[in-house]
Amino acid sequence: MAGHLFLDAEPWVDWAWVSTHVPTVLGYLGQHVELTAISLAGGIVISLPLGVAAYRWTGLRLPALGLFGTFYTIPSLAFFALMVPYTGISELTALIPLTGYNVLILLRNVIVGLDEVPRDVLDAADGMGYRPFARLLRIELPLALPAMLAGLRVATVSTIGIITIASVIALGGLGELIYQGFIESFRTPLVVGMVLCVAFALVADVLLAGVRRLAMPWARSG
Amino acid sequence: MLLWFGDGAHWRGSDGIPTRLGEHLHLSVESVLIGAVIALPIGIVLGHYGRFGNLAISVSNVGRAIPSYGVLVIAFTLFGFGDGPIVLALTALAIPPMVTNSYVALTEVDPDIKEAARGMGYREFAQVLRIELPLAVPLIMAGIRTSAIQVVATATVAALIAGGGLGRYIVDGFAQFDYTKLFAGAVLVALLALATELSLSALERVLVPRGIRLLTARAARRGTAFKTA
């Protein structure tokens, strides 16, 4: 496998390969979407209650942010490898670290979003007779939504990129195509994997921007 | 795993821990330094004039969407094996958070302070150097820290396409079904990343002037969330 030259003849995309490998490529894409969706869902399920708790009891912030901040600092390949003795080569090996990363980004944004709800609004809600739980659900969380959705977009795009690294230890996803392009010294799967990965990130980002518009009709201009 | 670390053979020679650590640090430091030399002036100039803000911000957003693993493999297909292509790819990945953070840091300098500086007769260059930069240090350092951690992380993946670094143990351990080696490598990489984070935080504390430290205690936490590896 000699080094290539800049101006060699190999085309970046061999369409014949692409046309015969559609099912394989779609399979990897499906896996990629699945890993993204599950790890984001897991991140939301953990970070939302934890964020609300940390907002209420500020003593919880430092330990919670510290713990997940430490996870976030651990490089993904190392984190995946740390899971292998416990979960083997399975989807769980990828999902646990990815979920941990998402929790940090979402947790920060839940706390910041809730912190930024104006004091006046809370007073008004109290004056209108809202109980604490109803106030949280109907006033504070909706007002924190912009910050939370901003976090979700960052988490989504990051996750889609990081999943490619899972293929270094054969955990699937579009990274498998990048790996194949490297191992076989064949550019087409590499380019297909890269393009689909970036396209998926962009589509997901645009969709979440759409969710933002739907969820917050009062913030259309933003 | 303790046995693995206890075995003297793992501490010597070209595949020993000190050598691999040295390679990892060498690749990372070189990439972050080159990246900083390119990124910081761009971010600082754009931030000072408050121009091209969308550009400075979207550099990070686009950088986040491009898989770092793919960037490494592309550098390899273009330029072959070796440290050169790896440093090139790592540098490209180091640039976005530094541009964005230094841009934001400079735009956030209080306009009143800038006006006061001008009133005191500061020329533009002196104003940037002596007034704006010290105020911007916390966020700029947060950007450098983010970049450095990403580079250390991506250098691990680089073991797949070429030579050295601690990622070797993970990649080889996986290929040889030697899960002890895989796990030990993962522990070493995780420790290196945490050590990078801690030492750069300490450096930040030294660099930030004391008066400003009190004002911007939370700046470090506002750094761009950027993780691609």
GROMACS .gro file of C-alpha atoms in nm:
model
  451
    1MET     CA    1   0.000   0.000   0.000
    2ALA     CA    2   0.226   0.275  -0.125
    3GLY     CA    3   0.160   0.640  -0.062
    4HIS     CA    4  -0.045   0.806  -0.327
    5LEU     CA    5   0.045   1.101  -0.538
    6PHE     CA    6  -0.162   1.410  -0.561
    7LEU     CA    7  -0.237   1.384  -0.930
    8ASP     CA    8  -0.295   1.012  -0.962
    9ALA     CA    9  -0.565   0.879  -1.186
   10GLU     CA   10  -0.796   0.724  -0.929
   11PRO     CA   11  -1.135   0.896  -0.945
   12TRP     CA   12  -1.286   1.010  -0.616
   13VAL     CA   13  -1.613   0.832  -0.688
   14ASP     CA   14  -1.658   0.509  -0.879
   15TRP     CA   15  -2.029   0.516  -0.963
   16ALA     CA   16  -2.033   0.149  -1.060
   17TRP     CA   17  -1.931   0.060  -0.704
   18VAL     CA   18  -2.193   0.292  -0.564
   19SER     CA   19  -2.473   0.141  -0.773
   20THR     CA   20  -2.392  -0.213  -0.659
   21HIS     CA   21  -2.348  -0.126  -0.293
   22VAL     CA   22  -2.665   0.071  -0.222
   23PRO     CA   23  -2.805  -0.182   0.030
   24THR     CA   24  -2.475  -0.202   0.223
   25VAL     CA   25  -2.445   0.175   0.236
   26LEU     CA   26  -2.805   0.215   0.347
   27GLY     CA   27  -2.747  -0.047   0.616
   28TYR     CA   28  -2.457   0.151   0.761
   29LEU     CA   29  -2.657   0.473   0.735
   30GLY     CA   30  -2.945   0.307   0.920
   31GLN     CA   31  -2.711   0.193   1.195
   32HIS     CA   32  -2.567   0.544   1.216
   33VAL     CA   33  -2.913   0.699   1.248
   34GLU     CA   34  -3.009   0.441   1.511
   35LEU     CA   35  -2.698   0.503   1.725
   36THR     CA   36  -2.752   0.880   1.698
   37ALA     CA   37  -3.119   0.860   1.793
   38ILE     CA   38  -3.072   0.624   2.089
   39SER     CA   39  -2.778   0.813   2.236
   40LEU     CA   40  -2.962   1.145   2.204
   41ALA     CA   41  -3.276   1.000   2.361
   42GLY     CA   42  -3.063   0.858   2.642
   43GLY     CA   43  -2.895   1.194   2.685
   44ILE     CA   44  -3.228   1.375   2.713
   45VAL     CA   45  -3.374   1.121   2.955
   46ILE     CA   46  -3.077   1.161   3.189
   47SER     CA   47  -3.000   1.531   3.149
   48LEU     CA   48  -3.351   1.674   3.180
   49PRO     CA   49  -3.432   1.552   3.534
   50LEU     CA   50  -3.069   1.592   3.640
   51GLY     CA   51  -3.063   1.947   3.501
   52VAL     CA   52  -3.386   2.039   3.679
   53ALA     CA   53  -3.250   1.892   4.002
   54ALA     CA   54  -2.921   2.078   3.963
   55TYR     CA   55  -3.114   2.398   3.895
   56ARG     CA   56  -3.312   2.357   4.217
   57TRP     CA   57  -3.027   2.230   4.436
   58THR     CA   58  -2.717   2.420   4.327
   59GLY     CA   59  -2.496   2.194   4.539
   60LEU     CA   60  -2.557   1.924   4.278
   61ARG     CA   61  -2.411   2.128   3.991
   62LEU     CA   62  -2.043   2.087   4.058
   63PRO     CA   63  -2.051   1.708   4.106
   64ALA     CA   64  -2.286   1.650   3.809
   65LEU     CA   65  -2.100   1.878   3.568
   66GLY     CA   66  -1.767   1.750   3.700
   67LEU     CA   67  -1.858   1.385   3.649
   68PHE     CA   68  -1.994   1.427   3.297
   69GLY     CA   69  -1.723   1.680   3.215
   70THR     CA   70  -1.468   1.411   3.293
   71PHE     CA   71  -1.649   1.166   3.064
   72TYR     CA   72  -1.658   1.434   2.795
   73THR     CA   73  -1.282   1.484   2.815
   74ILE     CA   74  -1.210   1.115   2.758
   75PRO     CA   75  -1.142   1.059   2.386
   76SER     CA   76  -1.415   0.850   2.226
   77LEU     CA   77  -1.184   0.576   2.098
   78ALA     CA   78  -1.046   0.530   2.450
   79PHE     CA   79  -1.395   0.536   2.600
   80PHE     CA   80  -1.519   0.274   2.352
   81ALA     CA   81  -1.213   0.062   2.431
   82LEU     CA   82  -1.273   0.099   2.806
   83MET     CA   83  -1.622  -0.048   2.756
   84VAL     CA   84  -1.505  -0.354   2.560
   85PRO     CA   85  -1.419  -0.579   2.861
   86TYR     CA   86  -1.768  -0.516   3.001
   87THR     CA   87  -1.995  -0.498   2.699
   88GLY     CA   88  -1.786  -0.673   2.429
   89ILE     CA   89  -1.818  -0.562   2.070
   90SER     CA   90  -2.181  -0.456   2.078
   91GLU     CA   91  -2.390  -0.147   2.022
   92LEU     CA   92  -2.390  -0.082   2.394
   93THR     CA   93  -2.013  -0.026   2.376
   94ALA     CA   94  -2.076   0.271   2.150
   95LEU     CA   95  -2.400   0.387   2.309
   96ILE     CA   96  -2.280   0.433   2.667
   97PRO     CA   97  -1.995   0.676   2.586
   98LEU     CA   98  -2.204   0.863   2.326
   99THR     CA   99  -2.487   0.906   2.574
  100GLY     CA  100  -2.240   1.029   2.836
  101TYR     CA  101  -2.108   1.296   2.597
  102ASN     CA  102  -2.461   1.409   2.512
  103VAL     CA  103  -2.555   1.435   2.878
  104LEU     CA  104  -2.282   1.694   2.939
  105ILE     CA  105  -2.383   1.921   2.650
  106LEU     CA  106  -2.755   1.894   2.728
  107LEU     CA  107  -2.709   1.926   3.105
  108ARG     CA  108  -2.518   2.252   3.069
  109ASN     CA  109  -2.786   2.392   2.844
  110VAL     CA  110  -3.076   2.283   3.064
  111ILE     CA  111  -2.915   2.459   3.361
  112VAL     CA  112  -2.827   2.773   3.165
  113GLY     CA  113  -3.175   2.784   3.010
  114LEU     CA  114  -3.350   2.754   3.345
  115ASP     CA  115  -3.113   3.003   3.507
  116GLU     CA  116  -3.195   3.261   3.243
  117VAL     CA  117  -3.571   3.260   3.302
  118PRO     CA  118  -3.635   3.617   3.427
  119ARG     CA  119  -3.714   3.657   3.794
  120ASP     CA  120  -4.016   3.876   3.705
  121VAL     CA  121  -4.175   3.596   3.508
  122LEU     CA  122  -4.139   3.358   3.802
  123ASP     CA  123  -4.291   3.616   4.035
  124ALA     CA  124  -4.581   3.667   3.798
  125ALA     CA  125  -4.636   3.291   3.778
  126ASP     CA  126  -4.633   3.264   4.155
  127GLY     CA  127  -4.877   3.554   4.176
  128MET     CA  128  -5.109   3.375   3.934
  129GLY     CA  129  -5.114   3.081   4.174
  130TYR     CA  130  -4.896   2.829   3.993
  131ARG     CA  131  -4.778   2.544   4.212
  132PRO     CA  132  -4.402   2.474   4.186
  133PHE     CA  133  -4.440   2.169   3.962
  134ALA     CA  134  -4.690   2.336   3.730
  135ARG     CA  135  -4.468   2.644   3.715
  136LEU     CA  136  -4.172   2.427   3.615
  137LEU     CA  137  -4.367   2.241   3.350
  138ARG     CA  138  -4.565   2.527   3.199
  139ILE     CA  139  -4.348   2.835   3.253
  140GLU     CA  140  -3.984   2.753   3.321
  141LEU     CA  141  -3.920   2.462   3.086
  142PRO     CA  142  -4.090   2.628   2.785
  143LEU     CA  143  -3.882   2.941   2.843
  144ALA     CA  144  -3.566   2.732   2.872
  145LEU     CA  145  -3.647   2.557   2.546
  146PRO     CA  146  -3.433   2.777   2.319
  147ALA     CA  147  -3.118   2.701   2.519
  148MET     CA  148  -3.206   2.333   2.543
  149LEU     CA  149  -3.268   2.303   2.169
  150ALA     CA  150  -2.943   2.486   2.095
  151GLY     CA  151  -2.769   2.223   2.308
  152LEU     CA  152  -2.953   1.944   2.131
  153ARG     CA  153  -2.831   2.070   1.793
  154VAL     CA  154  -2.470   2.080   1.910
  155ALA     CA  155  -2.504   1.734   2.066
  156THR     CA  156  -2.663   1.591   1.752
  157VAL     CA  157  -2.401   1.717   1.510
  158SER     CA  158  -2.115   1.614   1.742
  159THR     CA  159  -2.258   1.267   1.793
  160ILE     CA  160  -2.296   1.205   1.420
  161GLY     CA  161  -1.927   1.283   1.371
  162ILE     CA  162  -1.802   1.084   1.670
  163ILE     CA  163  -1.991   0.768   1.572
  164THR     CA  164  -1.757   0.726   1.271
  165ILE     CA  165  -1.477   0.651   1.520
  166ALA     CA  166  -1.672   0.355   1.657
  167SER     CA  167  -1.585   0.170   1.337
  168VAL     CA  168  -1.216   0.160   1.440
  169ILE     CA  169  -1.324  -0.120   1.671
  170ALA     CA  170  -1.592  -0.251   1.433
  171LEU     CA  171  -1.904  -0.111   1.597
  172GLY     CA  172  -2.073  -0.019   1.268
  173GLY     CA  173  -2.212   0.301   1.122
  174LEU     CA  174  -2.089   0.509   0.830
  175GLY     CA  175  -1.736   0.498   0.969
  176GLU     CA  176  -1.719   0.142   0.836
  177LEU     CA  177  -1.717   0.290   0.485
  178ILE     CA  178  -1.436   0.528   0.578
  179TYR     CA  179  -1.246   0.235   0.727
  180GLN     CA  180  -1.305   0.028   0.414
  181GLY     CA  181  -1.179   0.314   0.200
  182PHE     CA  182  -0.863   0.320   0.406
  183ILE     CA  183  -0.801  -0.057   0.428
  184GLU     CA  184  -0.867  -0.120   0.059
  185SER     CA  185  -0.700   0.203  -0.049
  186PHE     CA  186  -1.016   0.273  -0.243
  187ARG     CA  187  -1.153   0.625  -0.236
  188THR     CA  188  -1.516   0.565  -0.325
  189PRO     CA  189  -1.639   0.424   0.008
  190LEU     CA  190  -1.439   0.690   0.190
  191VAL     CA  191  -1.605   0.969  -0.005
  192VAL     CA  192  -1.952   0.811   0.019
  193GLY     CA  193  -1.912   0.766   0.396
  194MET     CA  194  -1.790   1.123   0.447
  195VAL     CA  195  -2.056   1.282   0.228
  196LEU     CA  196  -2.341   1.087   0.385
  197CYS     CA  197  -2.214   1.166   0.733
  198VAL     CA  198  -2.195   1.540   0.670
  199ALA     CA  199  -2.529   1.533   0.486
  200PHE     CA  200  -2.693   1.348   0.776
  201ALA     CA  201  -2.554   1.607   1.020
  202LEU     CA  202  -2.687   1.892   0.808
  203VAL     CA  203  -3.031   1.733   0.764
  204ALA     CA  204  -3.057   1.665   1.138
  205ASP     CA  205  -2.953   2.022   1.214
  206VAL     CA  206  -3.210   2.168   0.974
  207LEU     CA  207  -3.481   1.941   1.117
  208LEU     CA  208  -3.401   2.055   1.470
  209ALA     CA  209  -3.409   2.417   1.354
  210GLY     CA  210  -3.757   2.335   1.220
  211VAL     CA  211  -3.859   2.185   1.554
  212ARG     CA  212  -3.745   2.505   1.717
  213ARG     CA  213  -3.972   2.710   1.492
  214LEU     CA  214  -4.269   2.481   1.553
  215ALA     CA  215  -4.216   2.457   1.928
  216MET     CA  216  -4.167   2.828   1.975
  217PRO     CA  217  -4.396   3.020   1.743
  218TRP     CA  218  -4.325   3.331   1.951
  219ALA     CA  219  -3.959   3.324   1.850
  220ARG     CA  220  -4.009   3.306   1.473
  221SER     CA  221  -3.770   3.586   1.403
  222GLY     CA  222  -3.486   3.423   1.597
  223MET     CA  223  -0.429  -0.505   3.358
  224LEU     CA  224  -0.209  -0.424   3.655
  225LEU     CA  225   0.017  -0.704   3.536
  226TRP     CA  226   0.036  -0.535   3.195
  227PHE     CA  227   0.151  -0.211   3.351
  228GLY     CA  228   0.384  -0.399   3.587
  229ASP     CA  229   0.562  -0.575   3.302
  230GLY     CA  230   0.891  -0.394   3.246
  231ALA     CA  231   0.883  -0.483   2.875
  232HIS     CA  232   0.599  -0.238   2.828
  233TRP     CA  233   0.814   0.048   2.952
  234ARG     CA  234   1.106  -0.002   2.710
  235GLY     CA  235   1.181   0.009   2.341
  236SER     CA  236   0.999   0.147   2.040
  237ASP     CA  237   0.661   0.012   2.152
  238GLY     CA  238   0.715   0.110   2.517
  239ILE     CA  239   0.488   0.351   2.699
  240PRO     CA  240   0.745   0.636   2.720
  241THR     CA  241   0.811   0.622   2.344
  242ARG     CA  242   0.441   0.609   2.255
  243LEU     CA  243   0.361   0.889   2.495
  244GLY     CA  244   0.641   1.097   2.346
  245GLU     CA  245   0.508   1.040   1.994
  246HIS     CA  246   0.157   1.129   2.102
  247LEU     CA  247   0.271   1.450   2.269
  248HIS     CA  248   0.494   1.541   1.977
  249LEU     CA  249   0.212   1.510   1.722
  250SER     CA  250  -0.034   1.694   1.945
  251VAL     CA  251   0.186   1.983   2.052
  252GLU     CA  252   0.305   2.045   1.696
  253SER     CA  253  -0.051   2.048   1.560
  254VAL     CA  254  -0.191   2.273   1.831
  255LEU     CA  255   0.097   2.521   1.795
  256ILE     CA  256   0.066   2.544   1.416
  257GLY     CA  257  -0.312   2.566   1.453
  258ALA     CA  258  -0.282   2.846   1.711
  259VAL     CA  259  -0.043   3.046   1.491
  260ILE     CA  260  -0.302   3.033   1.212
  261ALA     CA  261  -0.627   3.054   1.410
  262LEU     CA  262  -0.562   3.307   1.685
  263PRO     CA  263  -0.462   3.603   1.465
  264ILE     CA  264  -0.768   3.542   1.244
  265GLY     CA  265  -1.004   3.523   1.541
  266ILE     CA  266  -0.845   3.820   1.714
  267VAL     CA  267  -0.851   4.046   1.409
  268LEU     CA  268  -1.209   3.952   1.316
  269GLY     CA  269  -1.319   3.996   1.677
  270HIS     CA  270  -1.144   4.329   1.718
  271TYR     CA  271  -1.317   4.476   1.415
  272GLY     CA  272  -1.635   4.281   1.486
  273ARG     CA  273  -1.652   4.173   1.123
  274PHE     CA  274  -1.745   3.845   0.954
  275GLY     CA  275  -1.902   3.717   1.276
  276ASN     CA  276  -2.111   3.456   1.093
  277LEU     CA  277  -1.798   3.321   0.930
  278ALA     CA  278  -1.610   3.298   1.259
  279ILE     CA  279  -1.899   3.118   1.427
  280SER     CA  280  -1.982   2.882   1.142
  281VAL     CA  281  -1.621   2.763   1.124
  282SER     CA  282  -1.697   2.574   1.445
  283ASN     CA  283  -2.034   2.448   1.333
  284VAL     CA  284  -1.895   2.312   1.009
  285GLY     CA  285  -1.590   2.174   1.189
  286ARG     CA  286  -1.818   1.984   1.422
  287ALA     CA  287  -2.007   1.825   1.133
  288ILE     CA  288  -1.699   1.693   0.952
  289PRO     CA  289  -1.588   1.359   1.094
  290SER     CA  290  -1.229   1.391   1.217
  291TYR     CA  291  -1.170   1.028   1.132
  292GLY     CA  292  -1.257   1.097   0.767
  293VAL     CA  293  -1.026   1.398   0.759
  294LEU     CA  294  -0.739   1.177   0.874
  295VAL     CA  295  -0.810   0.913   0.612
  296ILE     CA  296  -0.839   1.177   0.338
  297ALA     CA  297  -0.504   1.326   0.440
  298PHE     CA  298  -0.365   0.975   0.416
  299THR     CA  299  -0.509   0.901   0.071
  300LEU     CA  300  -0.367   1.229  -0.058
  301PHE     CA  301  -0.025   1.227   0.104
  302GLY     CA  302   0.037   0.871   0.219
  303PHE     CA  303   0.179   0.741   0.545
  304GLY     CA  304   0.382   0.952   0.781
  305ASP     CA  305   0.362   1.218   1.046
  306GLY     CA  306   0.324   1.502   0.792
  307PRO     CA  307  -0.029   1.414   0.676
  308ILE     CA  308  -0.136   1.344   1.033
  309VAL     CA  309  -0.012   1.681   1.158
  310LEU     CA  310  -0.186   1.845   0.862
  311ALA     CA  311  -0.519   1.680   0.950
  312LEU     CA  312  -0.483   1.748   1.323
  313THR     CA  313  -0.397   2.113   1.255
  314ALA     CA  314  -0.709   2.151   1.041
  315LEU     CA  315  -0.914   2.012   1.329
  316ALA     CA  316  -0.745   2.235   1.587
  317ILE     CA  317  -0.828   2.559   1.407
  318PRO     CA  318  -1.211   2.598   1.435
  319PRO     CA  319  -1.255   2.619   1.815
  320MET     CA  320  -0.964   2.861   1.845
  321VAL     CA  321  -1.101   3.093   1.574
  322THR     CA  322  -1.451   3.093   1.724
  323ASN     CA  323  -1.343   3.139   2.085
  324SER     CA  324  -1.093   3.416   2.016
  325TYR     CA  325  -1.349   3.592   1.797
  326VAL     CA  326  -1.615   3.576   2.066
  327ALA     CA  327  -1.363   3.678   2.333
  328LEU     CA  328  -1.265   3.995   2.147
  329THR     CA  329  -1.622   4.095   2.052
  330GLU     CA  330  -1.725   4.064   2.415
  331VAL     CA  331  -1.480   4.326   2.540
  332ASP     CA  332  -1.692   4.603   2.687
  333PRO     CA  333  -1.720   4.891   2.435
  334ASP     CA  334  -1.688   5.140   2.724
  335ILE     CA  335  -1.347   4.997   2.808
  336LYS     CA  336  -1.235   5.031   2.447
  337GLU     CA  337  -1.354   5.390   2.440
  338ALA     CA  338  -1.176   5.467   2.765
  339ALA     CA  339  -0.856   5.318   2.621
  340ARG     CA  340  -0.886   5.534   2.312
  341GLY     CA  341  -0.952   5.836   2.534
  342MET     CA  342  -0.633   5.762   2.724
  343GLY     CA  343  -0.446   5.782   2.395
  344TYR     CA  344  -0.386   5.416   2.318
  345ARG     CA  345  -0.306   5.350   1.954
  346GLU     CA  346  -0.506   5.069   1.799
  347PHE     CA  347  -0.232   4.805   1.820
  348ALA     CA  348  -0.142   4.889   2.180
  349GLN     CA  349  -0.508   4.884   2.268
  350VAL     CA  350  -0.550   4.532   2.132
  351LEU     CA  351  -0.231   4.411   2.295
  352ARG     CA  352  -0.263   4.572   2.635
  353ILE     CA  353  -0.635   4.617   2.691
  354GLU     CA  354  -0.840   4.380   2.480
  355LEU     CA  355  -0.620   4.069   2.485
  356PRO     CA  356  -0.581   4.049   2.864
  357LEU     CA  357  -0.959   4.075   2.894
  358ALA     CA  358  -1.001   3.807   2.630
  359VAL     CA  359  -0.751   3.558   2.774
  360PRO     CA  360  -1.001   3.337   2.962
  361LEU     CA  361  -1.210   3.259   2.655
  362ILE     CA  362  -0.911   3.234   2.422
  363MET     CA  363  -0.752   2.985   2.659
  364ALA     CA  364  -1.079   2.790   2.671
  365GLY     CA  365  -1.054   2.764   2.292
  366ILE     CA  366  -0.694   2.644   2.305
  367ARG     CA  367  -0.787   2.388   2.569
  368THR     CA  368  -1.079   2.259   2.362
  369SER     CA  369  -0.855   2.230   2.057
  370ALA     CA  370  -0.579   2.058   2.248
  371ILE     CA  371  -0.813   1.794   2.390
  372GLN     CA  372  -0.961   1.729   2.046
  373VAL     CA  373  -0.615   1.697   1.897
  374VAL     CA  374  -0.503   1.453   2.167
  375ALA     CA  375  -0.820   1.253   2.104
  376THR     CA  376  -0.782   1.252   1.727
  377ALA     CA  377  -0.412   1.166   1.748
  378THR     CA  378  -0.532   0.842   1.910
  379VAL     CA  379  -0.734   0.758   1.601
  380ALA     CA  380  -0.432   0.846   1.387
  381ALA     CA  381  -0.268   0.526   1.511
  382LEU     CA  382  -0.491   0.351   1.262
  383ILE     CA  383  -0.334   0.515   0.960
  384ALA     CA  384   0.027   0.541   1.050
  385GLY     CA  385   0.267   0.521   1.327
  386GLY     CA  386   0.283   0.615   1.678
  387GLY     CA  387   0.106   0.749   1.975
  388LEU     CA  388  -0.081   0.575   2.254
  389GLY     CA  389  -0.362   0.487   2.012
  390ARG     CA  390  -0.127   0.213   1.885
  391TYR     CA  391  -0.214   0.000   2.190
  392ILE     CA  392  -0.586   0.036   2.126
  393VAL     CA  393  -0.563  -0.036   1.753
  394ASP     CA  394  -0.312  -0.323   1.793
  395GLY     CA  395  -0.487  -0.462   2.099
  396PHE     CA  396  -0.812  -0.475   1.902
  397ALA     CA  397  -0.646  -0.632   1.596
  398GLN     CA  398  -0.472  -0.897   1.809
  399PHE     CA  399  -0.776  -0.968   2.030
  400ASP     CA  400  -0.549  -0.863   2.317
  401TYR     CA  401  -0.811  -0.691   2.526
  402THR     CA  402  -0.571  -0.625   2.812
  403LYS     CA  403  -0.356  -0.416   2.581
  404LEU     CA  404  -0.665  -0.247   2.438
  405PHE     CA  405  -0.788  -0.159   2.785
  406ALA     CA  406  -0.446  -0.044   2.911
  407GLY     CA  407  -0.410   0.179   2.603
  408ALA     CA  408  -0.753   0.325   2.667
  409VAL     CA  409  -0.661   0.403   3.027
  410LEU     CA  410  -0.340   0.574   2.914
  411VAL     CA  411  -0.521   0.784   2.652
  412ALA     CA  412  -0.792   0.883   2.898
  413LEU     CA  413  -0.529   0.986   3.155
  414LEU     CA  414  -0.341   1.187   2.893
  415ALA     CA  415  -0.659   1.373   2.793
  416LEU     CA  416  -0.743   1.451   3.155
  417ALA     CA  417  -0.385   1.562   3.221
  418THR     CA  418  -0.405   1.792   2.918
  419GLU     CA  419  -0.726   1.944   3.049
  420LEU     CA  420  -0.586   1.995   3.399
  421SER     CA  421  -0.251   2.137   3.292
  422LEU     CA  422  -0.408   2.383   3.048
  423SER     CA  423  -0.656   2.493   3.314
  424ALA     CA  424  -0.361   2.556   3.544
  425LEU     CA  425  -0.183   2.751   3.270
  426GLU     CA  426  -0.497   2.956   3.219
  427ARG     CA  427  -0.503   3.044   3.587
  428VAL     CA  428  -0.144   3.166   3.563
  429LEU     CA  429  -0.204   3.369   3.248
  430VAL     CA  430  -0.521   3.549   3.350
  431PRO     CA  431  -0.447   3.871   3.538
  432ARG     CA  432  -0.582   3.857   3.892
  433GLY     CA  433  -0.828   4.144   3.857
  434ILE     CA  434  -0.985   3.987   3.552
  435ARG     CA  435  -1.004   3.644   3.709
  436LEU     CA  436  -1.270   3.765   3.948
  437LEU     CA  437  -1.479   3.918   3.670
  438THR     CA  438  -1.475   3.621   3.436
  439ALA     CA  439  -1.473   3.322   3.665
  440ARG     CA  440  -1.735   3.157   3.446
  441ALA     CA  441  -1.576   3.222   3.109
  442ALA     CA  442  -1.406   2.885   3.100
  443ARG     CA  443  -1.740   2.714   3.109
  444ARG     CA  444  -1.873   2.923   2.821
  445GLY     CA  445  -1.615   2.794   2.575
  446THR     CA  446  -1.756   2.641   2.255
  447ALA     CA  447  -1.863   2.281   2.312
  448PHE     CA  448  -1.662   2.108   2.047
  449LYS     CA  449  -1.599   1.738   2.032
  450THR     CA  450  -1.521   1.551   1.716
  451ALA     CA  451  -1.323   1.256   1.842
   0.00000   0.00000   0.00000
